[in-house]
Tab-separated table of C-alpha atoms in Angstrom:
chain	number	residue	atom	x	y	z
A	67	UNK	CA	27.565	-14.210	3.663
A	68	UNK	CA	24.356	-15.087	1.384
A	69	UNK	CA	23.081	-18.544	1.758
A	70	UNK	CA	23.029	-20.494	-1.570
A	71	UNK	CA	20.204	-22.933	-2.348
A	72	UNK	CA	19.620	-25.234	-5.206
A	73	UNK	CA	17.277	-24.127	-8.002
A	74	UNK	CA	13.786	-25.534	-7.977
A	75	UNK	CA	13.864	-28.204	-10.736
A	76	UNK	CA	10.170	-28.633	-11.127
A	77	UNK	CA	9.156	-25.019	-11.406
A	78	UNK	CA	6.217	-24.217	-13.852
A	79	UNK	CA	5.385	-20.526	-14.788
A	80	UNK	CA	1.670	-19.895	-15.789
A	81	UNK	CA	-0.867	-17.149	-15.849
A	82	UNK	CA	-2.709	-16.788	-12.538
A	83	UNK	CA	-6.320	-17.872	-12.038
A	84	UNK	CA	-8.839	-16.906	-9.242
A	85	UNK	CA	-8.076	-20.022	-7.302
A	86	UNK	CA	-4.414	-18.552	-6.778
A	87	UNK	CA	-5.447	-15.351	-5.008
A	88	UNK	CA	-5.262	-16.601	-1.513
A	89	UNK	CA	-1.629	-17.887	-2.262
A	90	UNK	CA	-0.589	-14.613	-4.028
A	91	UNK	CA	-1.835	-12.653	-0.819
A	92	UNK	CA	-0.025	-14.878	1.569
A	93	UNK	CA	3.226	-14.690	-0.305
A	94	UNK	CA	2.916	-10.840	-0.791
A	95	UNK	CA	2.355	-10.358	2.839
A	96	UNK	CA	5.115	-12.754	4.059
A	97	UNK	CA	7.564	-11.718	1.486
A	98	UNK	CA	7.084	-8.036	2.123
A	99	UNK	CA	8.089	-8.625	5.823
A	100	UNK	CA	11.379	-10.257	5.158
A	101	UNK	CA	13.218	-6.950	4.865
A	102	UNK	CA	13.607	-5.941	8.517
A	103	UNK	CA	14.595	-2.460	7.477
A	104	UNK	CA	10.968	-2.058	6.127
A	105	UNK	CA	9.161	-2.954	9.389
A	106	UNK	CA	8.565	0.371	10.797
A	107	UNK	CA	7.235	1.830	7.482
A	108	UNK	CA	4.969	-1.132	7.019
A	109	UNK	CA	3.845	-0.737	10.697
A	110	UNK	CA	2.920	2.859	9.722
A	111	UNK	CA	1.207	1.898	6.450
A	112	UNK	CA	-0.534	-1.583	7.065
A	113	UNK	CA	-2.536	-0.978	4.068
A	114	UNK	CA	0.649	-1.824	1.989
A	115	UNK	CA	0.189	-5.387	3.048
A	116	UNK	CA	-3.020	-5.798	1.121
A	117	UNK	CA	-2.656	-7.045	-2.340
A	118	UNK	CA	-4.682	-5.585	-5.073
A	119	UNK	CA	-6.923	-8.370	-6.436
A	120	UNK	CA	-7.822	-6.351	-9.682
A	121	UNK	CA	-4.216	-7.010	-10.810
A	122	UNK	CA	-4.927	-10.695	-11.317
A	123	UNK	CA	-5.129	-10.553	-14.978
A	124	UNK	CA	-1.571	-9.406	-15.152
A	125	UNK	CA	-0.170	-12.035	-12.837
A	126	UNK	CA	2.101	-14.959	-13.565
A	127	UNK	CA	2.595	-17.465	-10.808
A	128	UNK	CA	5.437	-19.826	-10.101
A	129	UNK	CA	4.307	-23.348	-9.116
A	130	UNK	CA	6.484	-26.032	-7.607
A	131	UNK	CA	4.968	-29.428	-6.493
A	132	UNK	CA	1.303	-28.057	-7.091
A	133	UNK	CA	2.033	-25.082	-4.735
A	134	UNK	CA	2.344	-21.185	-5.767
A	135	UNK	CA	5.803	-20.345	-4.623
A	136	UNK	CA	6.150	-16.873	-6.090
A	137	UNK	CA	4.431	-14.258	-8.517
A	138	UNK	CA	5.080	-11.312	-10.797
A	139	UNK	CA	2.713	-8.745	-11.885
A	140	UNK	CA	3.386	-7.041	-15.243
A	141	UNK	CA	0.885	-4.577	-16.416
A	142	UNK	CA	0.888	-2.898	-19.850
A	143	UNK	CA	1.590	0.821	-19.664
A	144	UNK	CA	1.982	2.608	-22.998
A	145	UNK	CA	4.654	0.639	-24.895
A	146	UNK	CA	6.103	-1.131	-21.915
A	147	UNK	CA	5.317	-3.332	-19.050
A	148	UNK	CA	5.250	-2.111	-15.544
A	149	UNK	CA	6.604	-4.824	-13.203
A	150	UNK	CA	4.354	-3.972	-10.246
A	151	UNK	CA	5.068	-6.852	-8.072
A	152	UNK	CA	7.763	-9.699	-7.689
A	153	UNK	CA	7.451	-11.676	-4.461
A	154	UNK	CA	8.735	-15.136	-3.763
A	155	UNK	CA	7.780	-17.222	-0.798
A	156	UNK	CA	10.435	-16.727	1.719
A	157	UNK	CA	11.171	-20.509	1.881
A	158	UNK	CA	11.941	-20.456	-1.844
A	159	UNK	CA	14.053	-17.363	-2.230
A	160	UNK	CA	17.300	-17.467	-3.953
A	161	UNK	CA	16.287	-20.703	-5.847
A	162	UNK	CA	15.902	-19.122	-9.421
A	163	UNK	CA	12.075	-18.553	-8.991
A	164	UNK	CA	12.221	-14.676	-9.522
A	165	UNK	CA	14.688	-15.049	-12.453
A	166	UNK	CA	12.237	-17.599	-14.035
A	167	UNK	CA	9.307	-15.175	-13.605
A	168	UNK	CA	11.280	-12.268	-15.123
A	169	UNK	CA	12.371	-14.577	-18.248
A	170	UNK	CA	8.847	-15.449	-18.973
A	171	UNK	CA	7.754	-11.709	-18.745
A	172	UNK	CA	10.735	-10.859	-20.949
A	173	UNK	CA	9.701	-13.351	-23.522
A	174	UNK	CA	6.972	-11.096	-24.368
A	175	UNK	CA	9.532	-8.942	-26.193
A	176	UNK	CA	8.471	-5.578	-24.517
A	177	UNK	CA	10.527	-3.320	-22.372
A	178	UNK	CA	9.967	-3.829	-18.723
A	179	UNK	CA	10.090	-1.104	-16.102
A	180	UNK	CA	10.252	-1.399	-12.315
A	181	UNK	CA	10.635	1.057	-9.300
A	182	UNK	CA	12.942	-0.792	-7.220
A	183	UNK	CA	14.196	-0.455	-3.513
A	184	UNK	CA	16.479	-3.157	-1.842
A	185	UNK	CA	16.232	-5.335	-4.913
A	186	UNK	CA	18.689	-3.353	-6.884
A	187	UNK	CA	21.342	-6.191	-6.916
A	188	UNK	CA	18.837	-8.842	-8.168
A	189	UNK	CA	17.223	-6.545	-10.926
A	190	UNK	CA	20.889	-5.710	-12.088
A	191	UNK	CA	21.773	-9.344	-12.217
A	192	UNK	CA	18.625	-10.099	-14.358
A	193	UNK	CA	19.708	-7.437	-16.840
A	194	UNK	CA	17.933	-4.209	-15.698
A	195	UNK	CA	19.732	-0.876	-15.655
A	196	UNK	CA	19.107	2.182	-13.577
A	197	UNK	CA	17.584	5.050	-15.633
A	198	UNK	CA	16.623	7.437	-12.957
A	199	UNK	CA	14.820	7.706	-9.495
A	200	UNK	CA	11.273	8.391	-8.398
A	201	UNK	CA	9.605	9.301	-5.181
A	202	UNK	CA	7.220	7.290	-3.506
A	203	UNK	CA	5.362	7.324	-0.102
A	204	UNK	CA	8.134	5.159	1.122
A	205	UNK	CA	11.044	7.196	0.034
A	206	UNK	CA	13.045	7.435	-3.043
A	207	UNK	CA	13.166	4.388	-5.513
A	208	UNK	CA	15.392	3.687	-8.392
A	209	UNK	CA	13.866	3.444	-11.683
A	210	UNK	CA	15.013	0.588	-13.576
A	211	UNK	CA	14.623	-0.828	-17.161
A	212	UNK	CA	15.086	-3.944	-19.052
A	213	UNK	CA	14.883	-3.821	-22.819
A	214	UNK	CA	13.496	-7.227	-23.642
A	215	UNK	CA	12.883	-6.501	-27.297
A	216	UNK	CA	13.629	-9.526	-29.342
A	217	UNK	CA	13.859	-11.667	-26.414
């Protein structure tokens, strides 16, 4: 049974700044390790736990009580946004942070695409639909899309 937590009431979503990089790196690493099924694959590829600082201009952070609790990276590609990252501090998961980040990105009114693994249920709950699959170094991933035009 899934644990249900209250939503974070004071959540603020804003563009990331250089001072957020350490928090983003920490969340990326800790959240990546929450899925025990990925541990062997991550152990074989420790470089996957290193967040790419060059993505900072495309990052939105979720802040609660002055602390970064999650982030999303949405990079423009052709006529859509590629959701590169969506990571939440494990202590703040299932409190509406990821949904708030998706809502802010969707408010740009562009289609959003993502290659998803175990997060399929979340993405579907946020309105994404499966449009295919892609191969990655970690195996097959679902290709999902959210038509945010007019959002």
